[in-house]
Short mmCIF file of C-alpha atoms in Angstrom, two decimals:
data_model
loop_
_atom_site.label_atom_id
_atom_site.label_comp_id
_atom_site.label_asym_id
_atom_site.label_seq_id
_atom_site.Cartn_x
_atom_site.Cartn_y
_atom_site.Cartn_z
CA LEU U 1 -85.00 -162.46 62.22
CA ASN U 2 -81.73 -162.66 63.98
CA LEU U 3 -82.25 -165.03 66.86
CA SER U 4 -78.79 -165.06 68.27
CA PRO U 5 -79.37 -162.42 70.89
CA TYR U 6 -82.26 -164.47 72.24
CA SER U 7 -80.44 -167.79 72.62
CA ALA U 8 -81.67 -167.97 76.27
CA VAL U 9 -85.01 -169.34 74.95
CA ALA U 10 -86.09 -172.29 72.94
CA ALA U 11 -89.40 -173.73 71.67
CA SER U 12 -90.35 -176.98 73.45
CA ALA U 13 -93.83 -177.61 71.93
CA LEU U 14 -95.92 -176.44 69.06
CA GLU U 15 -99.69 -176.99 68.34
CA MET U 16 -102.05 -175.50 65.84
CA TYR U 17 -105.61 -174.56 67.00
CA ASN U 18 -108.67 -173.09 65.54
CA LEU U 19 -110.26 -171.45 68.57
CA ASP U 20 -113.97 -170.93 68.98
CA LYS U 21 -115.25 -167.76 70.65
CA ALA U 22 -115.71 -169.49 74.08
CA ASN U 23 -112.09 -170.64 74.10
CA ALA U 24 -110.72 -167.32 72.93
CA GLU U 25 -112.83 -165.49 75.63
CA GLU U 26 -111.65 -167.97 78.27
CA PHE U 27 -107.97 -167.52 77.28
CA LEU U 28 -108.19 -163.69 77.21
CA GLU U 29 -110.45 -163.44 80.26
CA ILE U 30 -107.74 -161.61 82.25
CA TYR U 31 -107.93 -158.71 79.85
CA LYS U 32 -111.74 -158.30 80.02
CA GLY U 33 -112.61 -154.94 81.53
CA VAL U 34 -108.88 -154.04 81.50
CA VAL U 35 -108.20 -153.30 77.86
CA THR U 36 -110.65 -151.58 75.58
CA GLU U 37 -109.72 -153.87 72.71
CA TYR U 38 -110.80 -157.08 74.53
CA SER U 39 -113.65 -157.94 72.12
CA GLN U 40 -111.53 -157.19 69.09
CA MET U 41 -108.85 -159.39 70.56
CA VAL U 42 -111.30 -162.29 71.03
CA THR U 43 -112.49 -161.82 67.42
CA GLU U 44 -108.98 -161.86 66.09
CA LEU U 45 -107.94 -164.86 68.14
CA CYS U 46 -110.77 -166.96 66.74
CA SER U 47 -110.57 -165.57 63.12
CA GLY U 48 -108.23 -168.35 61.88
CA PRO U 49 -105.57 -170.81 62.85
CA CYS U 50 -103.56 -170.10 65.96
CA LEU U 51 -100.08 -171.54 66.49
CA ALA U 52 -99.30 -172.02 70.16
CA VAL U 53 -95.68 -172.24 71.02
CA GLU U 54 -94.33 -173.26 74.34
CA VAL U 55 -91.20 -171.33 75.05
CA VAL U 56 -88.77 -172.39 77.74
CA GLY U 57 -85.94 -170.30 79.05
CA GLU U 58 -85.64 -166.80 80.24
CA HIS U 59 -89.02 -165.01 79.94
CA GLN U 60 -87.61 -161.48 79.72
CA SER U 61 -85.43 -162.53 76.77
CA PHE U 62 -88.47 -163.73 74.89
CA ARG U 63 -90.37 -160.58 75.80
CA GLU U 64 -87.58 -158.54 74.23
CA PHE U 65 -87.67 -160.77 71.08
CA VAL U 66 -91.43 -160.13 70.75
CA GLY U 67 -91.25 -156.47 71.35
CA PRO U 68 -93.87 -153.85 72.57
CA ALA U 69 -97.58 -154.82 72.17
CA ASP U 70 -98.11 -151.97 69.78
CA PRO U 71 -96.33 -152.62 66.52
CA GLU U 72 -96.07 -148.93 65.69
CA ILE U 73 -94.19 -148.29 68.99
CA ALA U 74 -92.12 -151.45 68.32
CA ARG U 75 -91.07 -150.16 64.94
CA HIS U 76 -89.69 -147.02 66.66
CA LEU U 77 -88.21 -148.55 69.84
CA ARG U 78 -87.40 -152.14 68.87
CA PRO U 79 -87.35 -152.35 65.05
CA ASN U 80 -86.01 -155.93 64.81
CA THR U 81 -88.60 -157.54 66.96
CA ILE U 82 -91.45 -159.88 65.81
CA ARG U 83 -94.17 -157.21 66.36
CA ALA U 84 -92.22 -154.49 64.68
CA LEU U 85 -91.56 -156.69 61.62
CA PHE U 86 -94.86 -158.48 61.30
CA GLY U 87 -97.52 -156.74 63.42
CA LYS U 88 -100.16 -154.56 61.82
CA ASP U 89 -101.79 -152.86 64.86
CA LYS U 90 -102.50 -153.46 68.54
CA ILE U 91 -105.05 -156.18 67.68
CA PHE U 92 -103.19 -157.78 64.83
CA ASN U 93 -99.73 -157.59 66.45
CA SER U 94 -98.65 -161.02 65.18
CA VAL U 95 -97.94 -162.68 68.51
CA HIS U 96 -99.29 -162.99 72.04
CA CYS U 97 -96.74 -163.07 74.83
CA THR U 98 -97.80 -162.80 78.49
CA ASP U 99 -96.49 -159.75 80.34
CA LEU U 100 -95.92 -161.61 83.65
CA PRO U 101 -93.56 -164.46 84.17
CA GLU U 102 -95.99 -166.03 86.75
CA ASP U 103 -98.66 -166.29 84.00
CA VAL U 104 -96.52 -168.33 81.64
CA GLY U 105 -97.41 -171.59 83.38
CA LEU U 106 -101.19 -170.72 83.21
CA GLU U 107 -101.12 -169.98 79.49
CA THR U 108 -98.97 -172.99 78.67
CA GLU U 109 -101.31 -175.23 80.63
CA TYR U 110 -104.32 -173.78 78.80
CA PHE U 111 -103.01 -174.66 75.37
CA PHE U 112 -100.86 -177.74 75.93
CA ARG U 113 -102.92 -179.52 78.62
CA ILE U 114 -106.52 -178.23 78.60
CA LEU U 115 -107.20 -177.63 74.95
CA SER U 116 -105.15 -180.49 73.68
CA GLN U 117 -107.33 -183.03 75.51
#
C-alpha cells in the first residue's frame, strides 16, 4: 500500500479485541434495520480477533484510503484502497470505517474507553 497520498492521517492507538455477540450488536446497532447484512456483519465481527485502530487527522482522507464498502466496486473505482486489495465481499470487506465524521468520536470511545475498561 502506498500511504503517501494519505499523510493527513495517523494511527494514535491500537487494541486487539475478541468481541462477543452482545458487543458486536451494540457497536453495529446503528445499522440494524438499515442494512440487510446486519446479522452477517455481527457474525463476522465476532468471528475472530478485531484490531481497533484510532485514526487522527482528516476523516475524508482516511475514507479515501479505505475505499468503497463493497470491495468489488472498490476494485473498479479505487483499485489501490484497502478494501479493493484485501476485501472479499460486502461483509468481509477487511475494514470498518464510519461514513460520518460526527460518528468517529462515538466509535473511538466505544473501543478505546468503554471496551478497554
